[in-house]
Coordinates of C-alpha atoms in Angstrom, one line a residue:
Chain A
M75 CA -22.1 -6.3 15.4
K76 CA -23.4 -2.5 15.4
Q77 CA -20.4 -1.6 13.2
K78 CA -21.5 -4.5 10.6
Q79 CA -25.0 -3.5 10.5
N80 CA -24.1 0.1 9.6
K81 CA -21.9 -1.1 7.3
K82 CA -24.4 -3.1 5.3
A83 CA -27.0 -0.1 5.7
F84 CA -24.5 2.3 4.3
S85 CA -23.5 0.0 1.6
E86 CA -27.0 -0.7 0.3
L87 CA -27.6 3.1 0.5
I88 CA -24.5 3.6 -1.8
E89 CA -25.6 0.5 -4.2
K90 CA -28.9 2.6 -4.7
N91 CA -27.0 6.0 -5.5
Q92 CA -23.8 4.3 -7.3
A93 CA -24.5 6.1 -10.5
I94 CA -23.4 9.4 -9.1
I95 CA -20.2 8.0 -8.4
H96 CA -19.6 6.2 -11.6
K97 CA -20.3 9.3 -13.6
I98 CA -17.6 11.1 -11.8
T99 CA -15.1 7.9 -12.3
M100 CA -16.0 8.1 -15.8
I101 CA -14.7 11.9 -16.2
Y102 CA -11.9 11.6 -13.7
A103 CA -10.1 8.3 -14.4
N104 CA -8.9 6.6 -17.4
G105 CA -9.8 2.9 -18.1
R106 CA -11.4 0.2 -16.4
V107 CA -8.8 -0.7 -13.6
D108 CA -8.5 3.3 -12.5
R109 CA -12.2 3.8 -12.7
E110 CA -12.6 0.9 -10.2
D111 CA -9.9 1.9 -8.0
L112 CA -11.2 5.8 -8.1
F113 CA -14.8 4.2 -7.5
Q114 CA -13.6 2.2 -4.3
E115 CA -11.6 5.1 -2.8
I116 CA -14.8 7.2 -3.1
C117 CA -16.7 4.6 -1.5
L118 CA -14.3 4.3 1.5
Q119 CA -14.1 8.2 1.9
L120 CA -18.0 8.3 1.9
W121 CA -17.8 5.6 4.6
L122 CA -15.2 7.2 6.7
S123 CA -16.9 10.7 6.5
Y124 CA -20.1 9.1 7.0
P125 CA -20.3 10.0 10.9
N126 CA -19.8 13.7 9.8
F127 CA -22.9 13.8 7.5
R128 CA -25.4 16.0 9.0
E129 CA -29.1 15.4 8.3
E130 CA -29.8 18.9 7.4
A131 CA -28.0 18.6 4.1
K132 CA -29.2 16.5 1.3
F133 CA -27.7 13.1 1.3
S134 CA -26.8 13.5 -2.7
T135 CA -25.4 17.2 -2.1
W136 CA -22.9 15.6 0.7
M137 CA -22.2 12.6 -1.6
Y138 CA -21.2 14.5 -4.1
R139 CA -19.1 17.0 -2.1
V140 CA -17.2 13.8 -0.7
A141 CA -16.9 12.0 -4.1
L142 CA -15.8 14.8 -5.9
N143 CA -13.3 16.0 -3.0
T144 CA -11.7 12.3 -3.5
A145 CA -11.3 12.8 -7.6
I146 CA -10.1 16.2 -7.3
S147 CA -7.7 14.9 -4.6
N148 CA -6.6 11.9 -6.5
I149 CA -3.2 12.5 -8.5
R150 CA -2.0 8.8 -8.5
K151 CA -0.3 7.6 -11.9
S152 CA -2.7 5.8 -14.4
K153 CA -2.3 2.0 -14.4
N154 CA -4.0 1.7 -17.5
S155 CA -2.5 1.4 -21.1
F156 CA -5.7 1.6 -22.3
S157 CA -7.6 5.2 -22.0
F158 CA -9.8 7.2 -24.0
K159 CA -8.0 8.7 -26.6
P160 CA -6.9 12.1 -26.0
L161 CA -9.0 14.9 -27.5
R162 CA -7.1 16.8 -30.5
E163 CA -8.3 20.4 -31.4
T164 CA -9.1 19.3 -34.7
D165 CA -11.5 16.4 -33.7
R166 CA -15.0 16.6 -35.0
I167 CA -17.5 14.0 -35.6
P168 CA -18.3 13.1 -39.0
D169 CA -21.3 15.2 -40.5
N170 CA -22.9 11.8 -41.3
S171 CA -22.7 10.3 -38.3
N172 CA -25.3 9.0 -36.1
N173 CA -24.0 7.1 -33.8
E174 CA -25.4 8.2 -30.2
K175 CA -22.5 6.0 -28.5
E176 CA -19.8 7.8 -30.3
N177 CA -21.8 11.2 -29.3
V178 CA -21.6 10.5 -25.6
Q179 CA -18.0 9.4 -26.0
L180 CA -16.9 12.3 -27.5
L181 CA -18.9 14.1 -24.8
Y182 CA -16.7 12.3 -22.1
R183 CA -13.6 13.1 -24.2
A184 CA -14.6 16.7 -24.4
I185 CA -15.1 16.8 -20.6
S186 CA -11.9 14.8 -19.7
K187 CA -9.7 17.6 -21.4
L188 CA -11.1 20.1 -19.0
N189 CA -9.2 20.8 -15.6
R190 CA -10.4 19.5 -12.1
I191 CA -12.4 22.0 -11.0
D192 CA -14.0 22.4 -14.4
K193 CA -14.8 18.9 -14.5
A194 CA -16.8 19.1 -11.2
I195 CA -18.7 22.1 -12.1
I196 CA -19.9 21.0 -15.3
L197 CA -21.0 17.7 -14.0
L198 CA -22.9 19.0 -11.3
W199 CA -24.5 21.3 -14.2
L200 CA -25.1 18.5 -16.3
E201 CA -26.8 16.5 -13.3
E202 CA -29.4 19.4 -12.9
K203 CA -27.8 21.4 -10.1
N204 CA -28.7 24.9 -10.1
Y205 CA -26.0 27.7 -9.2
E206 CA -26.7 27.6 -6.0
E207 CA -26.3 24.2 -5.1
I208 CA -23.1 24.1 -7.4
A209 CA -21.6 26.8 -5.2
V210 CA -22.6 25.1 -2.1
I211 CA -21.2 21.7 -3.0
M212 CA -18.1 23.5 -4.3
G213 CA -17.5 25.9 -2.0
T214 CA -17.4 29.0 -4.0
S215 CA -19.7 31.8 -4.9
K216 CA -22.7 31.8 -7.5
T217 CA -21.3 34.4 -9.7
N218 CA -18.0 32.6 -9.9
V219 CA -20.0 29.4 -11.0
S220 CA -22.1 31.4 -13.5
V221 CA -18.8 32.9 -14.8
K222 CA -16.9 29.6 -15.0
L223 CA -20.1 27.7 -16.3
V224 CA -20.2 30.1 -19.3
R225 CA -16.5 29.7 -20.2
I226 CA -17.0 25.8 -19.7
K227 CA -20.1 25.7 -21.7
R228 CA -18.6 27.3 -24.6
K229 CA -15.7 25.2 -24.6
L230 CA -17.8 22.1 -24.4
E231 CA -20.0 23.4 -27.3
E232 CA -17.4 23.8 -29.4
L233 CA -16.4 20.3 -29.5
V234 CA -19.7 18.6 -29.5
S235 CA -22.2 21.2 -31.2
N236 CA -22.2 19.5 -34.9
T237 CA -23.1 16.4 -33.7
V238 CA -25.8 17.5 -31.4
K239 CA -27.1 19.5 -34.3
Q240 CA -27.5 16.2 -36.4
E241 CA -29.2 14.5 -33.4
S242 CA -31.9 16.9 -33.0
Chain B
M300 CA -32.3 27.1 -21.2
S301 CA -30.2 27.5 -24.5
D302 CA -31.1 24.7 -27.3
N303 CA -27.2 24.2 -26.8
D304 CA -27.9 23.5 -23.1
K305 CA -30.6 21.0 -23.6
N306 CA -28.6 19.3 -26.1
L307 CA -25.6 18.8 -23.8
K308 CA -27.7 17.8 -21.3
D309 CA -29.6 15.2 -23.2
M310 CA -26.3 13.7 -24.4
W311 CA -25.1 13.6 -20.7
N312 CA -28.5 11.8 -19.8
K313 CA -28.0 9.2 -22.4
A314 CA -24.5 8.4 -21.4
G315 CA -25.7 5.9 -18.4
N316 CA -27.1 3.6 -21.2
F317 CA -23.6 3.7 -23.3
M318 CA -20.7 3.6 -21.0
G319 CA -21.1 0.0 -19.7
T320 CA -20.3 0.7 -16.3
P321 CA -20.6 -2.3 -13.9
D322 CA -23.6 -2.1 -11.5
Y323 CA -21.9 -3.2 -8.1
G324 CA -23.9 -5.2 -5.2
S325 CA -24.0 -4.3 -1.8
E326 CA -21.8 -7.1 -0.6
T327 CA -19.3 -5.8 -3.4
I328 CA -19.5 -2.2 -1.9
E329 CA -19.3 -3.3 1.6
R330 CA -15.8 -5.1 0.6
F331 CA -14.7 -2.0 -1.1
I332 CA -15.3 0.3 2.4
S333 CA -13.3 -2.5 4.3
K334 CA -10.2 -2.0 2.4
R335 CA -7.5 0.6 3.1
S336 CA -7.3 3.9 1.3
N337 CA -4.4 5.0 -0.7
S338 CA -4.9 8.8 -0.8
T339 CA -2.3 11.3 -0.1
A340 CA -3.9 12.4 3.2
Q341 CA -4.0 8.8 4.4
Y342 CA -0.3 8.2 3.6
V343 CA 0.7 11.2 5.7
K344 CA -1.8 10.2 8.5
K345 CA -0.3 6.8 8.3
M346 CA 3.2 8.3 8.5
M347 CA 2.4 9.9 11.2
F348 CA 0.7 7.2 13.4
I349 CA 3.6 5.0 12.4
D350 CA 6.2 7.6 13.8
I351 CA 4.2 7.8 17.2
A352 CA 4.1 4.1 17.3
V353 CA 7.6 3.7 16.6
K354 CA 8.6 6.7 19.2
S355 CA 6.1 4.8 21.9
L356 CA 8.2 1.9 21.2
V357 CA 11.6 3.5 21.7
V358 CA 10.5 4.8 25.1
V359 CA 9.7 1.4 26.1
V360 CA 13.2 0.2 25.0
L361 CA 14.5 3.4 26.8
A362 CA 12.7 2.1 30.0
I363 CA 14.6 -1.3 29.7
D364 CA 18.0 0.5 29.4
I365 CA 17.0 2.3 32.3
F366 CA 16.6 -0.9 34.1
L367 CA 19.7 -2.4 32.7
Y368 CA 22.2 0.4 33.6
F369 CA 20.5 1.2 36.7
K370 CA 23.8 1.8 38.3
T371 CA 25.6 3.8 35.7
M372 CA 24.6 7.3 36.5
N373 CA 25.4 9.0 33.1
V374 CA 23.5 6.5 31.1
L375 CA 20.7 7.0 33.3
A376 CA 20.8 10.5 32.7
V377 CA 20.7 10.2 29.2
C378 CA 17.7 7.6 29.3
I379 CA 15.6 9.7 31.5
M380 CA 16.5 12.7 29.1
A381 CA 15.6 11.1 26.2
I382 CA 12.5 9.7 27.6
I383 CA 11.4 13.3 28.5
L384 CA 12.2 14.7 24.9
L385 CA 10.3 11.7 23.2
V386 CA 7.2 12.0 25.6
S387 CA 7.1 15.7 24.4
L388 CA 7.6 14.7 20.7
I389 CA 4.8 12.4 20.8
F390 CA 2.2 14.7 22.5
F391 CA 3.2 17.3 19.8
Q392 CA 2.7 15.0 17.1
F393 CA -0.7 13.9 18.6
K394 CA -1.7 17.2 18.6
M395 CA -0.7 17.3 14.7
L396 CA -2.3 14.2 13.7
N397 CA -5.6 15.5 15.5
Q398 CA -5.2 18.8 13.4
F399 CA -4.4 17.0 10.1
S400 CA -7.1 14.6 10.6
Q401 CA -9.7 17.6 10.8
I402 CA -8.1 19.1 7.4
A403 CA -7.9 15.6 5.3
D404 CA -12.1 15.2 6.1
Y405 CA -13.5 14.8 2.7
A406 CA -16.7 15.9 3.8
Q407 CA -15.6 19.8 3.6
T408 CA -16.3 21.5 0.3
P409 CA -13.5 21.2 -2.3
K410 CA -12.5 24.9 -1.9
E411 CA -12.0 24.3 2.1
K412 CA -10.4 21.1 1.7
L413 CA -8.0 22.2 -0.8
A414 CA -7.3 25.3 1.2
S415 CA -6.7 24.0 4.4
M416 CA -4.9 21.2 2.7
L417 CA -2.4 23.3 1.2
T418 CA -2.0 25.6 4.5
Y419 CA -1.1 22.5 6.2
L420 CA 1.3 21.1 3.7
R421 CA 3.2 24.5 2.9
S422 CA 3.6 25.6 6.6
R423 CA 3.1 22.7 9.4
F424 CA 4.2 19.7 7.3
F425 CA 8.3 20.7 7.4
T426 CA 8.0 20.8 11.5
T427 CA 6.2 17.4 11.4
L428 CA 8.8 16.1 9.3
L429 CA 11.6 17.5 11.4
A430 CA 9.9 15.8 14.3
I431 CA 9.7 12.1 12.4
S432 CA 13.2 12.3 11.3
S433 CA 14.4 12.8 14.6
T434 CA 12.9 9.5 15.6
Y435 CA 16.1 8.0 14.0
I436 CA 18.3 9.4 16.6
F437 CA 16.1 7.8 19.5
I438 CA 16.0 4.6 17.9
F439 CA 20.0 4.3 17.2
L440 CA 20.4 5.7 21.1
S441 CA 18.0 3.0 22.6
G442 CA 19.4 0.5 20.4
M443 CA 22.8 1.2 20.9
L444 CA 22.6 1.1 24.6
L445 CA 20.7 -2.6 24.6
Y446 CA 23.4 -3.9 22.1
F447 CA 26.3 -2.7 24.4
Y448 CA 24.8 -4.4 27.3
A449 CA 24.2 -7.3 25.6
T450 CA 27.6 -7.5 24.0
Y451 CA 29.8 -5.8 26.9
G452 CA 27.5 -5.6 29.5
Q453 CA 28.5 -1.9 29.6
V454 CA 28.8 1.0 27.6
R455 CA 31.9 0.8 25.6
P456 CA 33.6 4.1 25.0
L457 CA 34.3 4.6 20.7
D458 CA 36.8 5.9 19.0
G459 CA 36.8 9.1 16.7
Q460 CA 36.4 7.0 13.6
D461 CA 33.7 5.0 15.0
I462 CA 31.9 8.3 16.0
I463 CA 32.2 9.6 12.5
V464 CA 30.9 6.6 10.9
F465 CA 27.9 6.4 13.3
S466 CA 27.5 10.0 13.1
I467 CA 27.2 9.8 9.0
F468 CA 25.0 7.0 9.2
I469 CA 22.5 8.9 11.5
I470 CA 22.5 12.2 9.3
F471 CA 22.1 9.9 6.2
G472 CA 19.2 8.4 7.8
I473 CA 17.6 11.6 9.0
V474 CA 18.3 13.3 5.6
F475 CA 16.9 10.5 3.5
N476 CA 13.9 10.0 5.6
F477 CA 13.0 14.2 5.4
I478 CA 14.0 14.5 1.7
V479 CA 12.0 11.2 0.7
N480 CA 8.7 12.3 2.5
Q481 CA 9.1 15.9 1.6
K482 CA 9.4 14.7 -2.1
Q483 CA 6.4 12.7 -2.0
V484 CA 4.3 15.6 -1.1
A485 CA 5.5 18.4 -3.3
Y486 CA 3.9 16.9 -5.9
Q487 CA 0.7 17.0 -4.3
I488 CA 1.2 20.8 -2.9
K489 CA 1.6 21.5 -7.0
H490 CA -1.4 19.9 -7.7
I491 CA -3.3 21.6 -5.0
E492 CA -2.2 24.9 -5.9
A493 CA -3.2 24.2 -9.7
C494 CA -6.8 23.4 -8.5
L495 CA -6.8 26.6 -6.2
S496 CA -5.8 28.6 -8.9
D497 CA -8.5 26.9 -11.6
L498 CA -11.1 27.8 -9.0
N499 CA -10.9 31.4 -10.0
D500 CA -11.9 32.5 -6.9
N501 CA -8.9 34.8 -5.4
T502 CA -8.4 31.6 -3.0
L503 CA -5.3 31.2 -3.9
P504 CA -3.9 34.7 -2.8
L505 CA -5.6 34.6 0.4
V506 CA -4.5 31.0 1.2
L507 CA -0.7 32.2 0.6
S508 CA -1.1 34.9 3.1
N509 CA -2.3 32.7 5.6
I510 CA 0.3 30.1 5.2
E511 CA 2.8 33.1 6.0
T512 CA 1.0 33.7 9.1
Q513 CA 0.9 30.2 10.1
R514 CA 4.6 29.9 9.0
K515 CA 5.5 32.6 11.5
Q516 CA 3.1 31.2 14.2
D517 CA 5.1 27.7 13.5
R518 CA 8.2 29.4 13.9
I519 CA 8.6 28.5 17.7
N520 CA 7.9 24.8 17.1
K521 CA 10.3 24.5 14.3
V522 CA 13.0 25.8 16.7
L523 CA 11.9 23.7 19.7
V524 CA 12.1 20.6 17.3
L525 CA 15.5 21.5 15.9
L526 CA 16.5 21.7 19.5
V527 CA 15.3 18.2 20.2
L528 CA 17.2 16.8 17.4
V529 CA 20.5 18.9 18.3
F530 CA 19.9 17.6 22.2
G531 CA 19.4 14.0 20.9
F532 CA 22.8 14.1 19.0
V533 CA 24.3 15.5 22.3
L534 CA 22.7 12.7 24.0
L535 CA 24.2 10.3 21.4
L536 CA 27.4 11.5 21.7
V537 CA 27.8 11.1 25.4
V538 CA 27.0 7.5 24.8
F539 CA 29.5 7.1 22.4
K540 CA 32.2 8.6 24.4
N541 CA 31.1 7.4 27.4
I542 CA 31.9 10.6 29.3
G543 CA 29.9 13.1 31.0
F544 CA 28.7 16.2 31.9
L545 CA 27.2 14.2 34.4
V546 CA 29.0 12.7 37.1
R547 CA 29.0 8.7 37.1

């Protein structure tokens, strides 16, 4: 009975914070089926790790940590025939494009080209986490985060800068 | 913050409006958390747990064999020795399962989790696999005794050809079991190594040196489990030939 109540309370908590998980599944999985599978796996790992959650850490920090751990470790073969088109080096949004949806998709495609660790770091940075928070979540040093972020951002900017300039 | 940084973040913040992600209700999430995990960590844990359950079942069957062959001294001794070996292996595997459960905890930082997982898979997992593969011998031993009792009412001595055929079956079973499980984690090991190397934090060389230390520490366990495997074979041969270093 108590377990059932806990599950319900936990599910409501996840429901409120599901945007975090969705963003992670968007960059770590291709296609609807894989994203749904990863979403379920993250929810399950969050539930299994919940007894170890210590109140001294922020809930969102803990949630990012478990969710990213799950996404990084998840190496099953894709079940989808449909996926984001892989990004080629020559891909650029046309100069006259004004389509925000296309720009966002391009950003996701650019991120999907990064390795799993870089994806996690850029995602945390885009989610407004500061260097120290990113270092705590990833378990690495602040210096390493800043060095890596410079490189990752440069890579991303190369791919999306034309579109962003047009928007602004 | 540079203009480019701001632009990237603006694009990211707009993402939620365009990507069409489903909005799951709490009841759906409750259903998700009631499902079974399909992670590699869960696969390894399940494999260890099932093996402990099978070993426990074999202990029960061996206890039945003791009851059935109560008057046959050498079979009795074989069964008792097999039970002692199995119980030791069960304890050993419980210890391994507990260790692995801590390693598989997703609440650690990605760096800690990747490092501890790689250390376990590259140092202790070999011994775990050996212990798991050894179950095959004991299943054969206990089942054979049960079969002999049901069919002949006693242990039937087997000729050389029978022994060769049975031995090939057993060795094939052990090797097959071992290779399948090892292949399953080999890809995972490669993936973890790549992730640790991408972290650019000098973690991989440190983990590799730690693995070497752990491997050295685990050498005794490996030898002990190998001895159990060999001893299990000897017990099986005793039953096969119905001979004994022990007096009937």
